[in-house]
Amino acid sequence: MDRPPPTYQVDGAAIRTRRKTLGMTQVMCADAASISRSYLAEIEAGHRKRMRPPTYAGLRTALQIQPEDEQLLTPTTEEHRKEPDARHEGAPRQHPEDPG
């Protein structure tokens, strides 16, 4: 049996969107997830980005998300960076004050 990760990196905007789609207030959602409203507000605002497995499971249940559905999680690095970063392509630029 696989162990859950020590924490889940969550996407606060996705959580807020899902909560609002269900017509839930922060208080309603927090109560259903057995967390404080202030903790949920910090998650949604992006001030907190990680949740422990039991807390994440409670929030996922409150938001009617199946365990295998990862829509509340922050995309992985590969998914997040679909296009190369232009700052790192080609030759390095010289600083304007650098004579070389």
PDB file of N, CA and C in Angstrom:
ATOM      1  N   MET A   1       0.842  -1.182   0.000  1.00  0.00           N
ATOM      2  CA  MET A   1       0.000   0.000   0.000  1.00  0.00           C
ATOM      3  C   MET A   1       0.887   1.245   0.000  1.00  0.00           C
ATOM      4  N   ASP A   2       0.587   2.203  -0.875  1.00  0.00           N
ATOM      5  CA  ASP A   2       1.354   3.435  -0.975  1.00  0.00           C
ATOM      6  C   ASP A   2       0.996   4.363   0.179  1.00  0.00           C
ATOM      7  N   ARG A   3       2.017   5.027   0.693  1.00  0.00           N
ATOM      8  CA  ARG A   3       1.794   6.022   1.746  1.00  0.00           C
ATOM      9  C   ARG A   3       1.524   7.365   1.087  1.00  0.00           C
ATOM     10  N   PRO A   4       0.643   8.169   1.679  1.00  0.00           N
ATOM     11  CA  PRO A   4       0.425   9.507   1.124  1.00  0.00           C
ATOM     12  C   PRO A   4       1.660  10.365   1.353  1.00  0.00           C
ATOM     13  N   PRO A   5       1.826  11.410   0.548  1.00  0.00           N
ATOM     14  CA  PRO A   5       2.956  12.309   0.778  1.00  0.00           C
ATOM     15  C   PRO A   5       2.779  13.010   2.125  1.00  0.00           C
ATOM     16  N   PRO A   6       3.869  13.536   2.705  1.00  0.00           N
ATOM     17  CA  PRO A   6       3.740  14.216   4.002  1.00  0.00           C
ATOM     18  C   PRO A   6       2.831  15.441   3.926  1.00  0.00           C
ATOM     19  N   THR A   7       2.826  16.114   2.784  1.00  0.00           N
ATOM     20  CA  THR A   7       1.910  17.239   2.558  1.00  0.00           C
ATOM     21  C   THR A   7       1.499  17.258   1.095  1.00  0.00           C
ATOM     22  N   TYR A   8       0.383  17.905   0.832  1.00  0.00           N
ATOM     23  CA  TYR A   8      -0.076  18.132  -0.538  1.00  0.00           C
ATOM     24  C   TYR A   8       0.088  19.618  -0.842  1.00  0.00           C
ATOM     25  N   GLN A   9       0.622  19.934  -2.000  1.00  0.00           N
ATOM     26  CA  GLN A   9       0.715  21.331  -2.414  1.00  0.00           C
ATOM     27  C   GLN A   9      -0.584  21.660  -3.139  1.00  0.00           C
ATOM     28  N   VAL A  10      -1.355  22.566  -2.558  1.00  0.00           N
ATOM     29  CA  VAL A  10      -2.690  22.857  -3.071  1.00  0.00           C
ATOM     30  C   VAL A  10      -2.734  24.175  -3.832  1.00  0.00           C
ATOM     31  N   ASP A  11      -3.716  24.279  -4.706  1.00  0.00           N
ATOM     32  CA  ASP A  11      -3.944  25.463  -5.529  1.00  0.00           C
ATOM     33  C   ASP A  11      -5.113  26.237  -4.916  1.00  0.00           C
ATOM     34  N   GLY A  12      -4.805  27.312  -4.212  1.00  0.00           N
ATOM     35  CA  GLY A  12      -5.834  28.091  -3.526  1.00  0.00           C
ATOM     36  C   GLY A  12      -6.910  28.624  -4.448  1.00  0.00           C
ATOM     37  N   ALA A  13      -6.521  29.053  -5.646  1.00  0.00           N
ATOM     38  CA  ALA A  13      -7.505  29.578  -6.601  1.00  0.00           C
ATOM     39  C   ALA A  13      -8.468  28.479  -7.040  1.00  0.00           C
ATOM     40  N   ALA A  14      -7.961  27.276  -7.251  1.00  0.00           N
ATOM     41  CA  ALA A  14      -8.820  26.154  -7.650  1.00  0.00           C
ATOM     42  C   ALA A  14      -9.781  25.785  -6.527  1.00  0.00           C
ATOM     43  N   ILE A  15      -9.304  25.868  -5.300  1.00  0.00           N
ATOM     44  CA  ILE A  15     -10.160  25.580  -4.147  1.00  0.00           C
ATOM     45  C   ILE A  15     -11.275  26.612  -4.052  1.00  0.00           C
ATOM     46  N   ARG A  16     -10.925  27.896  -4.188  1.00  0.00           N
ATOM     47  CA  ARG A  16     -11.929  28.967  -4.140  1.00  0.00           C
ATOM     48  C   ARG A  16     -12.958  28.794  -5.261  1.00  0.00           C
ATOM     49  N   THR A  17     -12.472  28.510  -6.468  1.00  0.00           N
ATOM     50  CA  THR A  17     -13.376  28.336  -7.611  1.00  0.00           C
ATOM     51  C   THR A  17     -14.354  27.194  -7.368  1.00  0.00           C
ATOM     52  N   ARG A  18     -13.847  26.062  -6.894  1.00  0.00           N
ATOM     53  CA  ARG A  18     -14.704  24.897  -6.626  1.00  0.00           C
ATOM     54  C   ARG A  18     -15.718  25.214  -5.537  1.00  0.00           C
ATOM     55  N   ARG A  19     -15.272  25.873  -4.474  1.00  0.00           N
ATOM     56  CA  ARG A  19     -16.175  26.224  -3.369  1.00  0.00           C
ATOM     57  C   ARG A  19     -17.303  27.107  -3.871  1.00  0.00           C
ATOM     58  N   LYS A  20     -16.956  28.113  -4.667  1.00  0.00           N
ATOM     59  CA  LYS A  20     -17.973  29.032  -5.185  1.00  0.00           C
ATOM     60  C   LYS A  20     -18.901  28.338  -6.173  1.00  0.00           C
ATOM     61  N   THR A  21     -18.362  27.427  -6.968  1.00  0.00           N
ATOM     62  CA  THR A  21     -19.194  26.658  -7.908  1.00  0.00           C
ATOM     63  C   THR A  21     -20.273  25.881  -7.156  1.00  0.00           C
ATOM     64  N   LEU A  22     -19.906  25.376  -5.988  1.00  0.00           N
ATOM     65  CA  LEU A  22     -20.867  24.630  -5.172  1.00  0.00           C
ATOM     66  C   LEU A  22     -21.783  25.548  -4.363  1.00  0.00           C
ATOM     67  N   GLY A  23     -21.568  26.870  -4.442  1.00  0.00           N
ATOM     68  CA  GLY A  23     -22.403  27.827  -3.725  1.00  0.00           C
ATOM     69  C   GLY A  23     -22.138  27.851  -2.231  1.00  0.00           C
ATOM     70  N   MET A  24     -20.910  27.508  -1.845  1.00  0.00           N
ATOM     71  CA  MET A  24     -20.553  27.466  -0.429  1.00  0.00           C
ATOM     72  C   MET A  24     -19.830  28.740  -0.015  1.00  0.00           C
ATOM     73  N   THR A  25     -20.116  29.197   1.184  1.00  0.00           N
ATOM     74  CA  THR A  25     -19.335  30.284   1.777  1.00  0.00           C
ATOM     75  C   THR A  25     -18.070  29.656   2.382  1.00  0.00           C
ATOM     76  N   GLN A  26     -17.123  30.499   2.770  1.00  0.00           N
ATOM     77  CA  GLN A  26     -15.933  29.980   3.438  1.00  0.00           C
ATOM     78  C   GLN A  26     -16.308  29.285   4.742  1.00  0.00           C
ATOM     79  N   VAL A  27     -17.257  29.847   5.463  1.00  0.00           N
ATOM     80  CA  VAL A  27     -17.684  29.255   6.735  1.00  0.00           C
ATOM     81  C   VAL A  27     -18.291  27.874   6.501  1.00  0.00           C
ATOM     82  N   MET A  28     -19.173  27.752   5.513  1.00  0.00           N
ATOM     83  CA  MET A  28     -19.803  26.467   5.212  1.00  0.00           C
ATOM     84  C   MET A  28     -18.759  25.427   4.826  1.00  0.00           C
ATOM     85  N   CYS A  29     -17.833  25.815   3.960  1.00  0.00           N
ATOM     86  CA  CYS A  29     -16.809  24.899   3.484  1.00  0.00           C
ATOM     87  C   CYS A  29     -15.876  24.494   4.620  1.00  0.00           C
ATOM     88  N   ALA A  30     -15.438  25.453   5.390  1.00  0.00           N
ATOM     89  CA  ALA A  30     -14.533  25.168   6.504  1.00  0.00           C
ATOM     90  C   ALA A  30     -15.196  24.239   7.520  1.00  0.00           C
ATOM     91  N   ASP A  31     -16.458  24.495   7.843  1.00  0.00           N
ATOM     92  CA  ASP A  31     -17.174  23.620   8.776  1.00  0.00           C
ATOM     93  C   ASP A  31     -17.261  22.195   8.230  1.00  0.00           C
ATOM     94  N   ALA A  32     -17.586  22.068   6.950  1.00  0.00           N
ATOM     95  CA  ALA A  32     -17.706  20.742   6.338  1.00  0.00           C
ATOM     96  C   ALA A  32     -16.367  20.010   6.299  1.00  0.00           C
ATOM     97  N   ALA A  33     -15.276  20.758   6.190  1.00  0.00           N
ATOM     98  CA  ALA A  33     -13.935  20.166   6.116  1.00  0.00           C
ATOM     99  C   ALA A  33     -13.283  20.034   7.497  1.00  0.00           C
ATOM    100  N   SER A  34     -13.959  20.508   8.537  1.00  0.00           N
ATOM    101  CA  SER A  34     -13.427  20.491   9.908  1.00  0.00           C
ATOM    102  C   SER A  34     -12.119  21.271  10.038  1.00  0.00           C
ATOM    103  N   ILE A  35     -12.086  22.450   9.381  1.00  0.00           N
ATOM    104  CA  ILE A  35     -10.958  23.363   9.503  1.00  0.00           C
ATOM    105  C   ILE A  35     -11.521  24.745   9.851  1.00  0.00           C
ATOM    106  N   SER A  36     -10.658  25.664  10.245  1.00  0.00           N
ATOM    107  CA  SER A  36     -11.142  27.006  10.571  1.00  0.00           C
ATOM    108  C   SER A  36     -11.341  27.815   9.286  1.00  0.00           C
ATOM    109  N   ARG A  37     -12.218  28.796   9.374  1.00  0.00           N
ATOM    110  CA  ARG A  37     -12.446  29.659   8.225  1.00  0.00           C
ATOM    111  C   ARG A  37     -11.178  30.434   7.889  1.00  0.00           C
ATOM    112  N   SER A  38     -10.441  30.858   8.913  1.00  0.00           N
ATOM    113  CA  SER A  38      -9.216  31.623   8.661  1.00  0.00           C
ATOM    114  C   SER A  38      -8.164  30.761   7.946  1.00  0.00           C
ATOM    115  N   TYR A  39      -8.078  29.484   8.299  1.00  0.00           N
ATOM    116  CA  TYR A  39      -7.138  28.576   7.621  1.00  0.00           C
ATOM    117  C   TYR A  39      -7.532  28.433   6.152  1.00  0.00           C
ATOM    118  N   LEU A  40      -8.830  28.243   5.890  1.00  0.00           N
ATOM    119  CA  LEU A  40      -9.305  28.142   4.509  1.00  0.00           C
ATOM    120  C   LEU A  40      -9.013  29.435   3.747  1.00  0.00           C
ATOM    121  N   ALA A  41      -9.221  30.583   4.383  1.00  0.00           N
ATOM    122  CA  ALA A  41      -8.943  31.867   3.730  1.00  0.00           C
ATOM    123  C   ALA A  41      -7.462  31.986   3.380  1.00  0.00           C
ATOM    124  N   GLU A  42      -6.588  31.530   4.266  1.00  0.00           N
ATOM    125  CA  GLU A  42      -5.148  31.577   3.985  1.00  0.00           C
ATOM    126  C   GLU A  42      -4.778  30.656   2.827  1.00  0.00           C
ATOM    127  N   ILE A  43      -5.398  29.505   2.761  1.00  0.00           N
ATOM    128  CA  ILE A  43      -5.155  28.572   1.642  1.00  0.00           C
ATOM    129  C   ILE A  43      -5.624  29.212   0.336  1.00  0.00           C
ATOM    130  N   GLU A  44      -6.848  29.725   0.322  1.00  0.00           N
ATOM    131  CA  GLU A  44      -7.398  30.317  -0.897  1.00  0.00           C
ATOM    132  C   GLU A  44      -6.596  31.526  -1.357  1.00  0.00           C
ATOM    133  N   ALA A  45      -6.076  32.298  -0.431  1.00  0.00           N
ATOM    134  CA  ALA A  45      -5.301  33.492  -0.785  1.00  0.00           C
ATOM    135  C   ALA A  45      -3.868  33.156  -1.201  1.00  0.00           C
ATOM    136  N   GLY A  46      -3.457  31.918  -0.998  1.00  0.00           N
ATOM    137  CA  GLY A  46      -2.105  31.520  -1.373  1.00  0.00           C
ATOM    138  C   GLY A  46      -1.063  31.778  -0.299  1.00  0.00           C
ATOM    139  N   HIS A  47      -1.500  32.188   0.893  1.00  0.00           N
ATOM    140  CA  HIS A  47      -0.564  32.422   1.996  1.00  0.00           C
ATOM    141  C   HIS A  47      -0.065  31.096   2.574  1.00  0.00           C
ATOM    142  N   ARG A  48      -0.889  30.087   2.470  1.00  0.00           N
ATOM    143  CA  ARG A  48      -0.510  28.718   2.818  1.00  0.00           C
ATOM    144  C   ARG A  48      -0.678  27.891   1.558  1.00  0.00           C
ATOM    145  N   LYS A  49       0.284  27.026   1.305  1.00  0.00           N
ATOM    146  CA  LYS A  49       0.250  26.272   0.065  1.00  0.00           C
ATOM    147  C   LYS A  49       0.278  24.765   0.274  1.00  0.00           C
ATOM    148  N   ARG A  50       0.456  24.327   1.498  1.00  0.00           N
ATOM    149  CA  ARG A  50       0.561  22.895   1.774  1.00  0.00           C
ATOM    150  C   ARG A  50      -0.443  22.477   2.836  1.00  0.00           C
ATOM    151  N   MET A  51      -0.957  21.250   2.650  1.00  0.00           N
ATOM    152  CA  MET A  51      -1.899  20.682   3.610  1.00  0.00           C
ATOM    153  C   MET A  51      -1.474  19.252   3.912  1.00  0.00           C
ATOM    154  N   ARG A  52      -1.663  18.837   5.135  1.00  0.00           N
ATOM    155  CA  ARG A  52      -1.398  17.455   5.510  1.00  0.00           C
ATOM    156  C   ARG A  52      -2.506  16.564   4.955  1.00  0.00           C
ATOM    157  N   PRO A  53      -2.210  15.286   4.736  1.00  0.00           N
ATOM    158  CA  PRO A  53      -3.194  14.387   4.116  1.00  0.00           C
ATOM    159  C   PRO A  53      -4.567  14.362   4.774  1.00  0.00           C
ATOM    160  N   PRO A  54      -4.693  14.267   6.104  1.00  0.00           N
ATOM    161  CA  PRO A  54      -6.051  14.239   6.669  1.00  0.00           C
ATOM    162  C   PRO A  54      -6.826  15.536   6.420  1.00  0.00           C
ATOM    163  N   THR A  55      -6.135  16.667   6.496  1.00  0.00           N
ATOM    164  CA  THR A  55      -6.779  17.959   6.256  1.00  0.00           C
ATOM    165  C   THR A  55      -7.197  18.083   4.801  1.00  0.00           C
ATOM    166  N   TYR A  56      -6.310  17.674   3.895  1.00  0.00           N
ATOM    167  CA  TYR A  56      -6.620  17.714   2.461  1.00  0.00           C
ATOM    168  C   TYR A  56      -7.803  16.796   2.159  1.00  0.00           C
ATOM    169  N   ALA A  57      -7.830  15.607   2.767  1.00  0.00           N
ATOM    170  CA  ALA A  57      -8.934  14.672   2.540  1.00  0.00           C
ATOM    171  C   ALA A  57     -10.257  15.281   2.990  1.00  0.00           C
ATOM    172  N   GLY A  58     -10.247  15.970   4.133  1.00  0.00           N
ATOM    173  CA  GLY A  58     -11.469  16.614   4.616  1.00  0.00           C
ATOM    174  C   GLY A  58     -11.945  17.704   3.683  1.00  0.00           C
ATOM    175  N   LEU A  59     -11.020  18.508   3.183  1.00  0.00           N
ATOM    176  CA  LEU A  59     -11.381  19.570   2.255  1.00  0.00           C
ATOM    177  C   LEU A  59     -11.888  18.993   0.940  1.00  0.00           C
ATOM    178  N   ARG A  60     -11.197  17.973   0.462  1.00  0.00           N
ATOM    179  CA  ARG A  60     -11.606  17.316  -0.786  1.00  0.00           C
ATOM    180  C   ARG A  60     -13.028  16.754  -0.649  1.00  0.00           C
ATOM    181  N   THR A  61     -13.323  16.137   0.494  1.00  0.00           N
ATOM    182  CA  THR A  61     -14.660  15.600   0.725  1.00  0.00           C
ATOM    183  C   THR A  61     -15.692  16.720   0.775  1.00  0.00           C
ATOM    184  N   ALA A  62     -15.374  17.803   1.481  1.00  0.00           N
ATOM    185  CA  ALA A  62     -16.295  18.940   1.580  1.00  0.00           C
ATOM    186  C   ALA A  62     -16.600  19.524   0.204  1.00  0.00           C
ATOM    187  N   LEU A  63     -15.611  19.504  -0.690  1.00  0.00           N
ATOM    188  CA  LEU A  63     -15.772  20.065  -2.034  1.00  0.00           C
ATOM    189  C   LEU A  63     -16.211  19.027  -3.058  1.00  0.00           C
ATOM    190  N   GLN A  64     -16.565  17.834  -2.580  1.00  0.00           N
ATOM    191  CA  GLN A  64     -17.090  16.760  -3.434  1.00  0.00           C
ATOM    192  C   GLN A  64     -16.118  16.383  -4.550  1.00  0.00           C
ATOM    193  N   ILE A  65     -14.866  16.222  -4.180  1.00  0.00           N
ATOM    194  CA  ILE A  65     -13.818  15.840  -5.126  1.00  0.00           C
ATOM    195  C   ILE A  65     -13.398  14.404  -4.813  1.00  0.00           C
ATOM    196  N   GLN A  66     -13.351  13.561  -5.822  1.00  0.00           N
ATOM    197  CA  GLN A  66     -12.939  12.170  -5.651  1.00  0.00           C
ATOM    198  C   GLN A  66     -11.453  12.090  -5.302  1.00  0.00           C
ATOM    199  N   PRO A  67     -11.036  11.051  -4.559  1.00  0.00           N
ATOM    200  CA  PRO A  67      -9.628  10.932  -4.141  1.00  0.00           C
ATOM    201  C   PRO A  67      -8.615  10.967  -5.280  1.00  0.00           C
ATOM    202  N   GLU A  68      -8.939  10.388  -6.413  1.00  0.00           N
ATOM    203  CA  GLU A  68      -7.980  10.349  -7.526  1.00  0.00           C
ATOM    204  C   GLU A  68      -7.964  11.639  -8.352  1.00  0.00           C
ATOM    205  N   ASP A  69      -8.923  12.530  -8.114  1.00  0.00           N
ATOM    206  CA  ASP A  69      -9.009  13.795  -8.846  1.00  0.00           C
ATOM    207  C   ASP A  69      -8.028  14.790  -8.235  1.00  0.00           C
ATOM    208  N   GLU A  70      -7.139  15.344  -9.050  1.00  0.00           N
ATOM    209  CA  GLU A  70      -6.089  16.242  -8.558  1.00  0.00           C
ATOM    210  C   GLU A  70      -6.343  17.712  -8.883  1.00  0.00           C
ATOM    211  N   GLN A  71      -7.597  18.088  -9.144  1.00  0.00           N
ATOM    212  CA  GLN A  71      -7.881  19.460  -9.556  1.00  0.00           C
ATOM    213  C   GLN A  71      -7.602  20.506  -8.483  1.00  0.00           C
ATOM    214  N   LEU A  72      -7.499  20.110  -7.230  1.00  0.00           N
ATOM    215  CA  LEU A  72      -7.210  21.065  -6.157  1.00  0.00           C
ATOM    216  C   LEU A  72      -5.718  21.204  -5.879  1.00  0.00           C
ATOM    217  N   LEU A  73      -4.906  20.407  -6.568  1.00  0.00           N
ATOM    218  CA  LEU A  73      -3.465  20.431  -6.347  1.00  0.00           C
ATOM    219  C   LEU A  73      -2.780  21.371  -7.323  1.00  0.00           C
ATOM    220  N   THR A  74      -1.663  21.930  -6.894  1.00  0.00           N
ATOM    221  CA  THR A  74      -0.854  22.766  -7.766  1.00  0.00           C
ATOM    222  C   THR A  74      -0.256  21.888  -8.857  1.00  0.00           C
ATOM    223  N   PRO A  75      -0.300  22.325 -10.131  1.00  0.00           N
ATOM    224  CA  PRO A  75       0.282  21.511 -11.203  1.00  0.00           C
ATOM    225  C   PRO A  75       1.761  21.252 -10.946  1.00  0.00           C
ATOM    226  N   THR A  76       2.222  20.074 -11.386  1.00  0.00           N
ATOM    227  CA  THR A  76       3.636  19.755 -11.235  1.00  0.00           C
ATOM    228  C   THR A  76       4.455  20.654 -12.140  1.00  0.00           C
ATOM    229  N   THR A  77       5.761  20.669 -11.921  1.00  0.00           N
ATOM    230  CA  THR A  77       6.658  21.542 -12.683  1.00  0.00           C
ATOM    231  C   THR A  77       6.530  21.295 -14.178  1.00  0.00           C
ATOM    232  N   GLU A  78       6.461  20.022 -14.596  1.00  0.00           N
ATOM    233  CA  GLU A  78       6.365  19.733 -16.032  1.00  0.00           C
ATOM    234  C   GLU A  78       5.073  20.277 -16.634  1.00  0.00           C
ATOM    235  N   GLU A  79       3.962  20.117 -15.908  1.00  0.00           N
ATOM    236  CA  GLU A  79       2.691  20.613 -16.419  1.00  0.00           C
ATOM    237  C   GLU A  79       2.650  22.129 -16.404  1.00  0.00           C
ATOM    238  N   HIS A  80       3.255  22.722 -15.390  1.00  0.00           N
ATOM    239  CA  HIS A  80       3.192  24.173 -15.209  1.00  0.00           C
ATOM    240  C   HIS A  80       4.020  24.911 -16.253  1.00  0.00           C
ATOM    241  N   ARG A  81       5.143  24.350 -16.678  1.00  0.00           N
ATOM    242  CA  ARG A  81       6.026  25.024 -17.632  1.00  0.00           C
ATOM    243  C   ARG A  81       5.902  24.372 -18.993  1.00  0.00           C
ATOM    244  N   LYS A  82       4.839  24.675 -19.705  1.00  0.00           N
ATOM    245  CA  LYS A  82       4.615  24.100 -21.027  1.00  0.00           C
ATOM    246  C   LYS A  82       5.476  24.769 -22.085  1.00  0.00           C
ATOM    247  N   GLU A  83       5.766  26.047 -21.908  1.00  0.00           N
ATOM    248  CA  GLU A  83       6.595  26.768 -22.866  1.00  0.00           C
ATOM    249  C   GLU A  83       7.921  27.113 -22.207  1.00  0.00           C
ATOM    250  N   PRO A  84       9.000  27.086 -22.979  1.00  0.00           N
ATOM    251  CA  PRO A  84      10.291  27.444 -22.404  1.00  0.00           C
ATOM    252  C   PRO A  84      10.294  28.893 -21.932  1.00  0.00           C
ATOM    253  N   ASP A  85      11.072  29.145 -20.927  1.00  0.00           N
ATOM    254  CA  ASP A  85      11.212  30.491 -20.387  1.00  0.00           C
ATOM    255  C   ASP A  85      12.178  31.264 -21.279  1.00  0.00           C
ATOM    256  N   ALA A  86      11.713  32.316 -21.917  1.00  0.00           N
ATOM    257  CA  ALA A  86      12.528  33.074 -22.877  1.00  0.00           C
ATOM    258  C   ALA A  86      13.768  33.674 -22.229  1.00  0.00           C
ATOM    259  N   ARG A  87      13.728  33.923 -20.920  1.00  0.00           N
ATOM    260  CA  ARG A  87      14.882  34.509 -20.259  1.00  0.00           C
ATOM    261  C   ARG A  87      16.084  33.569 -20.267  1.00  0.00           C
ATOM    262  N   HIS A  88      15.841  32.293 -20.450  1.00  0.00           N
ATOM    263  CA  HIS A  88      16.920  31.323 -20.376  1.00  0.00           C
ATOM    264  C   HIS A  88      17.313  30.771 -21.746  1.00  0.00           C
ATOM    265  N   GLU A  89      16.758  31.302 -22.796  1.00  0.00           N
ATOM    266  CA  GLU A  89      17.076  30.821 -24.131  1.00  0.00           C
ATOM    267  C   GLU A  89      18.137  31.714 -24.776  1.00  0.00           C
ATOM    268  N   GLY A  90      18.948  31.132 -25.627  1.00  0.00           N
ATOM    269  CA  GLY A  90      19.929  31.900 -26.387  1.00  0.00           C
ATOM    270  C   GLY A  90      21.110  32.327 -25.543  1.00  0.00           C
ATOM    271  N   ALA A  91      21.886  33.252 -26.097  1.00  0.00           N
ATOM    272  CA  ALA A  91      23.090  33.728 -25.421  1.00  0.00           C
ATOM    273  C   ALA A  91      22.717  34.651 -24.269  1.00  0.00           C
ATOM    274  N   PRO A  92      23.515  34.642 -23.216  1.00  0.00           N
ATOM    275  CA  PRO A  92      23.214  35.546 -22.101  1.00  0.00           C
ATOM    276  C   PRO A  92      23.374  37.002 -22.518  1.00  0.00           C
ATOM    277  N   ARG A  93      22.525  37.849 -21.957  1.00  0.00           N
ATOM    278  CA  ARG A  93      22.617  39.277 -22.260  1.00  0.00           C
ATOM    279  C   ARG A  93      23.623  39.921 -21.343  1.00  0.00           C
ATOM    280  N   GLN A  94      24.329  40.899 -21.877  1.00  0.00           N
ATOM    281  CA  GLN A  94      25.295  41.639 -21.077  1.00  0.00           C
ATOM    282  C   GLN A  94      24.595  42.720 -20.298  1.00  0.00           C
ATOM    283  N   HIS A  95      25.112  42.990 -19.121  1.00  0.00           N
ATOM    284  CA  HIS A  95      24.615  44.092 -18.321  1.00  0.00           C
ATOM    285  C   HIS A  95      25.045  45.384 -18.999  1.00  0.00           C
ATOM    286  N   PRO A  96      24.168  46.418 -19.055  1.00  0.00           N
ATOM    287  CA  PRO A  96      24.505  47.666 -19.754  1.00  0.00           C
ATOM    288  C   PRO A  96      25.795  48.331 -19.265  1.00  0.00           C
ATOM    289  N   GLU A  97      26.141  48.141 -17.988  1.00  0.00           N
ATOM    290  CA  GLU A  97      27.330  48.789 -17.449  1.00  0.00           C
ATOM    291  C   GLU A  97      28.586  47.916 -17.575  1.00  0.00           C
ATOM    292  N   ASP A  98      28.426  46.718 -18.135  1.00  0.00           N
ATOM    293  CA  ASP A  98      29.548  45.794 -18.260  1.00  0.00           C
ATOM    294  C   ASP A  98      30.286  46.103 -19.567  1.00  0.00           C
ATOM    295  N   PRO A  99      31.573  46.531 -19.517  1.00  0.00           N
ATOM    296  CA  PRO A  99      32.305  46.920 -20.744  1.00  0.00           C
ATOM    297  C   PRO A  99      32.649  45.720 -21.628  1.00  0.00           C
ATOM    298  N   GLY A 100      32.651  44.495 -21.082  1.00  0.00           N
ATOM    299  CA  GLY A 100      33.143  43.330 -21.802  1.00  0.00           C
ATOM    300  C   GLY A 100      32.227  42.865 -22.818  1.00  0.00           C
TER     301      GLY A 100
END
